[in-house]
XYZ file of C-alpha atoms in Angstrom:
647
model
C -22.775 106.503 4.240
C -20.725 106.247 7.409
C -17.891 104.510 9.093
C -17.951 103.607 12.672
C -15.207 105.054 14.978
C -16.474 102.974 17.839
C -19.342 100.530 17.770
C -21.188 101.600 20.926
C -21.259 104.329 23.488
C -23.491 104.850 26.480
C -23.593 106.922 29.605
C -25.678 107.008 32.697
C -26.340 109.716 35.342
C -27.894 109.232 38.841
C -30.055 112.009 40.180
C -31.522 112.226 43.584
C -35.004 113.733 43.432
C -35.928 116.235 46.175
C -39.665 116.427 46.057
C -39.669 119.167 48.668
C -37.633 121.398 46.419
C -39.500 124.035 44.214
C -37.126 123.449 41.302
C -37.342 119.547 41.297
C -40.347 119.508 39.062
C -39.483 122.397 36.775
C -38.769 121.639 33.122
C -35.644 123.658 33.246
C -34.131 121.283 35.803
C -34.824 118.188 33.756
C -33.541 119.919 30.610
C -30.329 120.653 32.363
C -29.838 116.999 33.421
C -30.324 115.817 29.834
C -28.047 118.442 28.487
C -25.332 117.087 30.834
C -25.948 113.528 29.347
C -25.815 114.767 25.743
C -22.675 116.702 26.268
C -20.930 113.658 27.673
C -22.040 111.647 24.702
C -20.608 114.364 22.446
C -17.398 114.427 24.286
C -17.042 110.649 24.012
C -17.683 110.906 20.253
C -15.068 113.484 19.765
C -12.546 111.493 21.816
C -13.109 108.650 19.366
C -12.382 110.935 16.446
C -15.973 110.888 15.164
C -18.462 113.725 14.476
C -21.830 111.993 14.561
C -23.961 109.852 16.770
C -26.393 107.548 15.048
C -29.016 105.346 16.550
C -29.279 107.580 19.508
C -31.836 107.002 22.240
C -32.621 108.147 25.815
C -34.375 106.464 28.752
C -35.154 106.887 32.403
C -35.673 104.551 35.407
C -37.105 105.871 38.737
C -37.171 104.202 42.093
C -38.305 106.261 45.025
C -36.048 109.332 45.072
C -33.514 107.941 42.610
C -33.668 108.776 38.982
C -31.346 107.069 36.394
C -30.859 108.930 33.133
C -29.454 106.839 30.276
C -28.359 107.574 26.821
C -26.792 105.410 24.148
C -25.758 105.656 20.559
C -23.203 104.666 17.937
C -20.248 106.958 17.105
C -19.751 107.436 13.378
C -18.035 109.360 10.738
C -20.312 110.543 8.063
C -19.069 110.531 4.467
C -18.917 114.026 3.111
C -20.182 112.852 -0.262
C -23.578 112.426 1.283
C -23.619 115.606 3.362
C -26.074 118.267 2.038
C -24.177 121.017 3.755
C -20.883 120.142 2.333
C -17.741 118.547 3.776
C -17.382 118.546 7.588
C -14.228 119.859 9.251
C -12.762 116.761 10.733
C -9.465 115.058 10.955
C -10.811 111.889 9.503
C -12.389 112.341 6.174
C -12.673 109.451 3.727
C -12.914 110.449 0.141
C -11.726 107.111 -1.217
C -14.411 105.160 -2.838
C -14.915 101.719 -1.103
C -17.364 99.018 -1.912
C -20.687 99.968 -0.425
C -21.264 96.372 1.063
C -18.294 96.765 3.470
C -17.441 100.480 3.666
C -19.328 101.007 6.959
C -17.209 98.424 8.634
C -13.873 99.922 7.852
C -12.059 101.445 10.970
C -11.213 105.096 10.330
C -7.863 104.967 12.083
C -4.434 103.640 11.446
C -2.933 100.938 13.698
C -0.821 103.436 15.662
C -3.734 105.826 16.531
C -6.431 103.571 17.745
C -8.213 105.281 20.602
C -9.243 101.908 22.145
C -7.896 98.362 22.272
C -8.803 96.429 19.177
C -7.623 93.487 17.096
C -7.632 94.472 13.422
C -7.644 92.460 10.187
C -7.974 93.376 6.597
C -11.531 93.513 5.235
C -12.569 90.084 3.961
C -14.489 91.695 1.096
C -12.194 94.317 -0.444
C -8.888 93.473 1.323
C -7.924 97.102 1.316
C -8.988 98.572 4.664
C -9.035 97.354 8.235
C -11.943 96.087 10.215
C -12.405 94.983 13.860
C -13.098 91.436 14.890
C -16.562 92.258 16.359
C -18.992 95.161 15.986
C -21.739 96.376 18.358
C -24.196 98.960 17.120
C -27.444 100.530 18.027
C -28.644 101.034 14.446
C -30.411 98.683 12.037
C -28.327 96.809 9.598
C -27.695 98.982 6.495
C -29.430 97.708 3.416
C -26.291 97.508 1.442
C -24.349 95.424 3.938
C -22.777 92.185 2.776
C -23.796 89.437 5.163
C -23.581 85.622 5.181
C -26.671 83.623 6.217
C -29.473 84.893 8.311
C -29.736 86.853 11.653
C -31.317 86.015 14.918
C -32.422 87.637 18.249
C -29.802 87.594 20.959
C -30.740 88.659 24.511
C -28.759 88.973 27.764
C -30.789 88.916 30.969
C -29.704 89.626 34.471
C -31.448 90.207 37.815
C -29.446 91.322 40.951
C -30.549 91.840 44.467
C -29.760 95.035 46.396
C -30.419 96.246 49.975
C -33.505 98.244 50.583
C -32.337 101.857 51.332
C -33.557 105.460 50.891
C -32.107 108.688 49.708
C -28.379 108.840 49.117
C -27.867 105.311 50.622
C -30.228 103.949 47.789
C -28.396 106.010 45.189
C -25.001 104.725 46.354
C -26.197 101.066 46.359
C -27.391 101.447 42.785
C -24.323 103.242 41.496
C -22.124 100.433 43.013
C -24.149 97.692 41.348
C -24.747 99.124 37.846
C -21.197 98.949 36.456
C -20.940 95.264 37.230
C -24.475 94.636 35.796
C -23.552 96.313 32.579
C -20.316 94.284 32.438
C -22.165 91.080 32.943
C -24.679 92.048 30.153
C -21.908 92.767 27.779
C -20.131 89.424 28.540
C -23.378 87.478 27.946
C -23.917 89.176 24.613
C -20.379 88.557 23.462
C -20.557 84.910 24.469
C -24.033 84.250 22.951
C -22.776 85.982 19.829
C -19.859 83.659 19.498
C -22.069 80.670 20.374
C -24.172 81.437 17.270
C -21.111 81.801 15.042
C -21.739 85.504 14.333
C -19.583 88.628 14.619
C -21.807 91.704 14.913
C -24.825 92.982 16.749
C -27.338 95.523 15.352
C -30.257 97.323 17.049
C -28.632 96.904 20.492
C -30.901 98.154 23.291
C -30.020 97.951 26.881
C -32.690 98.471 29.602
C -32.015 98.953 33.299
C -34.997 98.837 35.648
C -34.535 99.613 39.401
C -36.733 98.364 42.255
C -36.472 98.641 45.960
C -34.825 95.235 46.397
C -33.522 94.313 42.931
C -32.092 95.522 39.607
C -33.129 94.175 36.199
C -30.964 94.280 33.088
C -32.085 93.330 29.652
C -30.039 93.737 26.463
C -31.543 92.842 23.162
C -29.997 92.816 19.700
C -29.900 91.145 16.337
C -26.913 89.109 15.619
C -25.596 88.696 12.065
C -22.402 87.462 10.313
C -20.780 90.371 8.463
C -18.831 89.067 5.508
C -16.289 91.881 5.950
C -15.313 90.888 9.498
C -13.235 87.917 10.347
C -14.802 84.635 11.459
C -15.308 84.486 15.279
C -13.491 82.113 17.449
C -14.965 79.485 19.622
C -15.622 79.463 23.410
C -13.197 77.515 25.592
C -14.241 76.419 29.059
C -11.444 76.247 31.631
C -11.775 74.809 35.150
C -9.753 75.809 38.270
C -9.276 72.234 39.817
C -7.716 70.058 37.265
C -6.831 67.363 39.821
C -10.491 66.337 40.185
C -11.312 63.752 37.625
C -15.139 64.145 37.926
C -14.776 67.946 37.624
C -12.636 67.624 34.501
C -15.192 65.260 32.972
C -17.939 67.820 33.711
C -15.845 70.548 32.064
C -15.210 68.282 29.103
C -18.970 67.629 28.633
C -19.743 71.361 28.789
C -17.056 71.996 26.203
C -18.386 69.381 23.879
C -21.934 70.716 24.205
C -20.737 74.293 23.376
C -18.851 73.062 20.319
C -21.789 71.072 19.082
C -24.070 74.046 19.597
C -21.739 76.359 17.563
C -21.718 73.773 14.717
C -25.534 73.374 14.835
C -26.127 77.137 14.877
C -23.990 77.630 11.780
C -26.118 75.194 10.014
C -29.373 76.662 11.205
C -28.446 80.236 10.293
C -26.738 79.115 7.015
C -23.375 80.666 8.012
C -20.840 79.411 5.486
C -18.333 82.284 4.963
C -15.691 81.897 2.203
C -12.211 80.869 3.333
C -9.760 83.780 3.460
C -6.201 84.182 4.743
C -6.524 86.328 7.811
C -3.792 88.751 8.552
C -3.825 90.392 11.983
C -2.170 93.753 11.919
C -1.187 96.775 13.803
C -3.017 96.926 17.067
C -0.680 97.466 20.068
C -3.354 96.155 22.469
C -3.790 93.202 22.466
C -0.610 91.769 20.782
C -1.104 89.730 17.674
C -2.432 86.205 18.246
C -2.972 87.057 21.903
C -5.883 85.096 23.299
C -9.043 87.158 24.134
C -10.123 86.230 27.667
C -13.435 86.887 29.300
C -12.801 86.463 32.956
C -14.836 87.209 36.047
C -13.700 89.626 38.732
C -11.891 86.893 40.715
C -10.026 85.617 37.761
C -8.661 88.897 36.302
C -5.534 88.559 38.243
C -5.038 84.795 37.711
C -2.026 83.395 36.046
C -1.988 82.754 32.378
C -2.375 79.186 31.280
C -0.123 79.239 28.200
C 0.392 75.492 27.999
C -3.223 74.910 26.818
C -4.066 75.222 23.194
C -7.250 77.282 23.126
C -7.505 77.830 19.355
C -10.692 76.913 17.544
C -10.167 76.550 13.922
C -8.178 79.446 12.601
C -9.355 81.938 15.269
C -8.450 82.143 18.969
C -11.158 81.212 21.477
C -12.683 83.180 24.165
C -11.845 81.733 27.631
C -14.479 81.219 30.302
C -12.869 80.361 33.684
C -15.290 78.659 36.029
C -13.963 80.016 39.226
C -17.094 81.407 40.906
C -20.850 81.256 40.813
C -21.011 84.082 38.293
C -19.059 82.077 35.852
C -21.378 79.165 36.338
C -24.223 81.584 35.477
C -22.413 82.458 32.223
C -22.264 78.827 31.187
C -25.953 78.336 32.320
C -27.071 81.320 30.334
C -25.272 80.119 27.208
C -26.768 76.669 27.115
C -30.291 77.270 28.455
C -31.504 79.506 25.717
C -34.220 77.546 23.790
C -33.623 77.201 20.110
C -36.165 79.025 17.792
C -38.580 76.431 16.370
C -38.217 75.471 12.733
C -39.827 77.831 10.369
C -39.487 80.776 12.778
C -37.126 83.682 12.807
C -36.915 86.544 15.260
C -35.126 89.857 15.459
C -35.419 93.283 17.178
C -34.660 95.221 13.886
C -37.340 96.238 11.381
C -36.161 93.618 8.778
C -34.608 90.262 9.476
C -31.148 90.139 7.907
C -30.900 87.600 5.208
C -34.587 87.492 4.285
C -35.615 89.597 1.233
C -38.801 88.017 -0.223
C -41.357 89.507 2.144
C -45.073 89.343 1.424
C -47.685 92.020 2.190
C -49.115 90.076 5.160
C -48.121 91.457 8.594
C -49.773 91.097 11.995
C -48.895 93.184 15.142
C -49.308 92.005 18.616
C -48.600 93.015 22.169
C -48.117 90.706 25.174
C -47.754 91.451 28.834
C -46.575 89.210 31.597
C -46.493 89.920 35.354
C -44.748 87.609 37.842
C -45.111 87.782 41.513
C -42.096 86.605 43.506
C -43.996 84.421 46.067
C -41.799 81.871 47.766
C -38.850 82.512 45.425
C -35.329 82.097 46.663
C -34.283 85.828 46.630
C -30.680 85.245 45.620
C -28.925 86.470 42.458
C -29.070 82.973 40.997
C -32.679 82.387 41.918
C -33.868 85.813 40.563
C -31.824 85.522 37.431
C -33.365 82.087 36.615
C -36.833 83.471 37.219
C -36.350 86.520 35.011
C -34.675 84.572 32.277
C -37.419 81.906 32.286
C -40.077 84.665 32.143
C -38.554 86.147 29.004
C -37.957 82.746 27.475
C -41.422 81.433 28.116
C -42.936 84.605 26.649
C -41.110 83.951 23.401
C -42.155 80.301 23.392
C -45.781 81.280 23.906
C -45.564 83.562 20.892
C -44.069 80.768 18.721
C -46.868 78.493 19.941
C -49.633 80.832 18.999
C -48.252 81.556 15.602
C -47.261 78.000 14.792
C -49.805 77.683 11.977
C -48.208 80.643 10.210
C -44.805 79.244 9.368
C -42.722 80.295 7.595
C -42.908 83.428 9.711
C -40.562 86.118 11.160
C -41.168 88.093 14.306
C -39.575 91.529 13.567
C -39.022 94.559 15.684
C -39.342 92.618 18.955
C -39.387 95.381 21.449
C -39.069 94.180 25.126
C -39.866 96.499 28.056
C -39.009 95.360 31.558
C -40.256 97.024 34.782
C -40.620 96.478 38.568
C -43.911 98.222 39.179
C -44.014 96.973 42.841
C -41.906 95.186 45.361
C -41.905 91.458 44.449
C -43.345 92.069 41.065
C -41.622 91.641 37.656
C -43.318 92.866 34.517
C -42.212 92.074 30.837
C -43.958 93.534 27.863
C -43.330 92.859 24.149
C -44.655 94.416 21.035
C -43.747 92.976 17.642
C -44.928 92.241 14.197
C -45.352 88.862 12.532
C -44.293 88.973 8.850
C -44.607 86.154 6.285
C -42.204 85.487 3.407
C -41.766 82.978 0.640
C -39.506 80.230 1.848
C -37.859 79.676 -1.467
C -37.473 81.943 -4.454
C -38.062 80.235 -7.737
C -35.446 80.260 -10.420
C -37.603 78.910 -13.213
C -40.312 80.823 -15.012
C -42.610 77.815 -15.029
C -42.890 77.857 -11.296
C -43.937 81.461 -10.909
C -47.632 80.718 -10.893
C -47.174 78.166 -8.186
C -45.301 80.638 -6.035
C -47.926 83.248 -6.523
C -50.612 80.887 -5.272
C -48.328 80.035 -2.311
C -47.780 83.718 -1.561
C -51.552 84.365 -1.678
C -52.158 81.358 0.654
C -49.561 82.750 3.162
C -51.147 86.178 2.945
C -54.719 84.925 3.681
C -53.346 82.712 6.451
C -51.447 85.343 8.285
C -53.604 88.309 7.648
C -56.631 88.107 10.009
C -60.012 89.487 8.820
C -59.607 93.260 8.643
C -62.757 94.023 6.604
C -66.351 93.558 7.545
C -69.296 93.164 5.292
C -72.733 91.643 5.486
C -71.777 88.251 3.944
C -68.739 87.851 6.195
C -70.693 88.879 9.387
C -73.399 86.254 8.678
C -71.296 83.344 7.523
C -67.810 83.826 9.085
C -67.946 86.018 12.175
C -64.706 87.782 13.024
C -62.597 85.215 14.668
C -58.872 84.869 15.274
C -56.943 81.597 15.237
C -57.103 79.466 18.325
C -54.548 79.968 20.956
C -54.124 83.666 20.477
C -55.274 84.793 23.852
C -53.248 83.847 26.874
C -54.931 82.749 29.958
C -52.938 82.743 33.270
C -53.304 82.852 37.009
C -51.073 83.603 39.978
C -48.237 83.629 40.426
C -47.517 84.170 36.740
C -50.231 86.311 35.170
C -50.135 87.301 31.582
C -52.078 88.861 28.858
C -51.656 89.369 25.085
C -53.549 91.215 22.431
C -53.269 90.822 18.718
C -54.347 93.247 15.943
C -57.956 92.135 15.679
C -60.877 93.888 14.051
C -62.926 94.006 17.222
C -61.702 94.110 20.917
C -65.139 92.933 22.225
C -65.530 89.515 23.933
C -66.678 86.735 21.685
C -70.189 86.448 22.957
C -70.815 90.155 23.023
C -69.277 90.755 19.625
C -71.474 87.999 17.997
C -74.647 89.592 19.399
C -73.649 92.969 18.102
C -72.924 91.573 14.704
C -76.110 89.792 14.527
C -78.170 92.881 15.288
C -76.197 95.223 13.099
C -76.394 95.479 9.300
C -73.537 96.848 7.212
C -75.773 97.168 4.025
C -73.169 95.227 2.101
C -70.500 98.019 2.461
C -66.958 97.359 3.397
C -65.535 98.773 6.611
C -61.747 98.863 6.457
C -59.934 98.607 9.913
C -56.911 100.829 10.410
C -53.715 98.832 10.139
C -51.195 98.984 12.995
C -47.466 98.151 12.846
C -44.328 98.980 14.720
C -42.441 99.247 11.447
C -41.776 102.570 9.757
C -43.259 101.107 6.554
C -45.934 98.677 5.288
C -44.680 95.887 3.087
C -46.124 95.942 -0.398
C -47.662 99.470 0.205
C -46.694 103.112 -0.349
C -47.275 105.831 2.215
C -48.760 108.810 0.306
C -49.411 111.206 3.286
C -48.390 111.593 6.913
C -51.207 112.946 9.140
C -49.263 113.626 12.307
C -47.973 112.041 15.431
C -50.317 109.977 17.740
C -49.376 110.182 21.484
C -52.085 108.902 23.743
C -52.385 108.039 27.452
C -54.896 105.586 28.838
C -55.758 104.803 32.468
C -58.016 101.909 33.449
C -58.841 100.654 37.002
C -61.160 98.019 38.407
C -62.528 96.986 41.744
C -63.690 93.555 40.500
C -60.419 92.096 39.313
C -61.329 88.442 39.766
C -64.631 88.879 38.073
C -62.928 90.340 35.017
C -60.752 87.238 34.609
C -57.918 88.139 36.882
C -54.770 90.001 35.835
C -54.829 88.250 32.433
C -58.386 89.215 31.502
C -57.950 92.816 32.811
C -54.778 93.423 30.785
C -56.039 91.676 27.677
C -59.210 93.729 27.610
C -57.431 96.895 28.244
C -54.759 96.480 25.530
C -57.486 95.489 23.119
C -59.424 98.634 23.941
C -56.200 100.755 23.458
C -55.880 99.260 19.987
C -59.569 100.112 19.214
C -59.304 103.770 20.425
C -55.991 104.307 18.491
C -57.693 103.024 15.418
C -60.757 105.196 15.878
C -58.610 108.291 16.397
C -56.596 107.597 13.265
C -59.836 106.855 11.286
C -61.249 110.149 12.388
C -58.186 111.873 11.023
C -58.809 110.198 7.677
C -55.941 107.730 7.892
C -55.934 104.019 7.412
C -52.682 102.984 9.119
C -50.470 103.610 12.141
C -46.795 103.195 11.609
C -43.784 103.202 14.042
C -46.319 102.224 16.715
C -44.736 101.672 20.266
C -46.047 101.139 23.723
C -43.799 103.394 25.684
C -45.262 102.815 29.133
C -47.228 100.018 30.754
C -47.527 100.651 34.440
C -49.585 97.937 36.249
C -50.355 97.845 39.917
C -52.671 95.505 41.851
C -54.018 94.984 45.313
C -55.091 91.279 45.490
C -56.572 91.620 48.889
C -58.985 94.372 47.805
C -59.603 92.869 44.347
C -58.459 96.033 42.743
C -56.033 96.818 39.928
C -54.790 99.883 37.928
C -52.965 100.262 34.689
C -51.538 103.197 32.711
C -50.541 102.707 29.041
C -48.810 105.359 26.849
C -48.747 104.570 23.111
C -47.391 106.625 20.149
C -46.990 106.311 16.347
C -47.561 108.060 13.069
C -50.910 108.288 11.473
C -50.633 107.851 7.650
C -52.509 107.099 4.492
C -51.164 104.289 2.403
C -52.045 102.612 -0.840
C -51.221 99.184 -2.129
C -48.428 99.039 -4.651
C -50.609 96.705 -6.802
C -53.360 99.475 -6.796
C -50.762 102.083 -7.917
C -49.690 99.824 -10.686
C -53.152 99.089 -11.761
C -54.022 102.753 -11.756
C -50.995 103.449 -13.979
C -51.913 100.639 -16.401
C -55.533 101.794 -16.977
C -54.743 105.154 -18.453
C -52.298 103.467 -20.827
C -54.871 100.845 -21.926
C -57.469 103.620 -22.409
C -55.086 105.487 -24.557
C -54.332 102.442 -26.588
C -58.014 101.805 -27.130
C -58.569 105.445 -28.209
C -55.782 105.331 -30.754
C -57.161 102.101 -32.184
C -60.661 103.667 -32.402
C -59.232 106.720 -34.290
C -57.410 104.425 -36.735
C -60.514 102.571 -37.733
C-alpha cells in the first residue's frame, strides 16, 4: 500500500544529436542522458517528501538532430508494513491503520508543510485524514479503491505549428513551445474531468511527437470518481465584453450546454456520491473558499471579478475566461467530444473501474490511421481540429465495428501518435474488447438465465479460434462484417483484429478447401495487451517476445493502397508472433504492445515502407473451469472407490 505525496511528476530533456561525433551513437552516451533524467525524477520525489516512484515510464521523440527524452511517474510513500526489507528511513512513515479503500488518497503532510499549493478536505470515507480535491496518477486504479459509478476514457489533444529550423535553432523553437503545450494539455484534462463530474485520473500517459513544422500532444487517462475525494465543482464561462448583448447570450448558451452536459454525464456514469459536510482546512495556498481559476496567458494578470457568484452547488467552479483564441479552443474541446454510444465503455487502464462481472471473452485489435495534410489550413486552430477529429473518428469506427457485441468495454486503449513525414499525421491504437454481464442477478432462480446469457456473449465476442474439419467445411473462418477498414487519400487507415488467419478471404478459402485437418483441433495462440487473461490462470512464463518487422512494396496501389498495405502487414505480424509463441510451446501472449509503427510512402513512385516493433510475454495458461474440473475428478474417483470398498 502507498500514499501519494504528489499525484504526478514528469521531466523532459532536449539533446542535440551530433552525427559526426564518434560518441553520439555509443551506448554510454545514451545511458548518461537517461541517468540525468532519472536523477531529476528522484530529486523531485525527495523534494515532495516521498521515497518511491510508481507507474514510471520513459519515452523519446526524435526530429532531425533534436532528441526529446521524457520520463514520468507518480511520487508515493510506501507503507513499511508491506516492505519485505523492513521499514524505510523516511520522515513520513504511516503506521496508523487506515481503511484500505481510501488510504492511498490520504495526503502525507500536515497543512503547514505542504510542498505544493493544494486545497485539502477531510476524507469523505473515514473523516480522519486529509485528501486533495483532485488526483492525477500514472498507475492503474488500486483494486481496493472506493469509487462511485463507472470510469471513462479522457483525452486531451493538441497540435501546434512551429517554424522549420535546424540544429540549435530547432531545439530552441521546440523548448519554447513545449511548456505551453503541456500546460494546455493539463488544462484540457482538468476541464474534461470536471465536465464528466469526476475527481481523479488514473493511467495518465502524455505523448509528445515532434515534426519539422508541428508538434503533437496527446494525453490519455481514465477518469473516475473517488469516494474519498470531495465532489468536483462545475465550470463557469466568463466573457470579456459584457456590454455586448449578443455576446452575453452566446456565453449564456455555452454555460447552459456545459451545465446540462455535466448533469447528463453524472447520469451516464452513475455518479451519485453520498452527501457529506465538507470542511476545507489548512492549506495556505489557495486560501479557503478561494475560487480555482483556469486562465489563459493573457488573463493571468486580469482583475478579479468578485461580484459574480461562480459557485456550483457546494463546490466552487473553475473559471474559463474567453479572452483569446486559445480559450475558444478550450470550450470547443470541451463540447465537441462525442459521447460514448450506449452499451460501450472505454478506458486506458487494464480494467474499467466500476465493472466487476467480466466474462472470459476477449478480443484484441490494432488500428492505424494516416492523414495527409493536403489543402489544410496550417494554423494552430486548423491543425488542432484535424488531429482531434482524427482521434475521435478512430474511436467512432471502433464502436461501429463492435456494435453487435454490446455490452462491451474497450480496455487498455493505447494510443500512439507520430509525424513520420512532413504533412503526415499517424495515429495507432491497440486495445482489447471485453464482454461483461450487464446486470448481476440477486435471485438464485435467475442464475441459469444469466449463465446462458454469459455463454451467448462469449460466443458472440470470441471469434473462431479453433479449426477442425467440420468447421472448415461448414463455417469457414470469418469475422463479423465491418471489421476491416477501407480508406483512401487523404485519410488512409487500416485495422487488424485478432483473427485465426491473416490471409485474404479468397485465398484462405482455397487453402481451407484443399487442406484436411483430420478432425483434429488446432488452437490459435491468444493475444492480449492485458497482463492476465480473464477466467484463466497463467501456469508458466516462457520469456519475453521482442520482434521487429519490416515490409516494403513497389506496388502500393495494387495492394489496396495504404489501407490494404497496413492491414495485411499488421495481420502478418499477428500471425508471426503467434507462430513464434507456438514454437516455444505457449498458447498466449500477454502484455502485448506495439512499441513502434513507422510508416513512410512515396505516392509518386507507388512505394511504401513500414517498420513495426512488438513485444509481450509468452505464457501457458489454463482455464479456471478446467482447473476446477480436474480437482473435482479425483474427488469423485475417491468417492467411488470408497463406496466400492464398502460394498
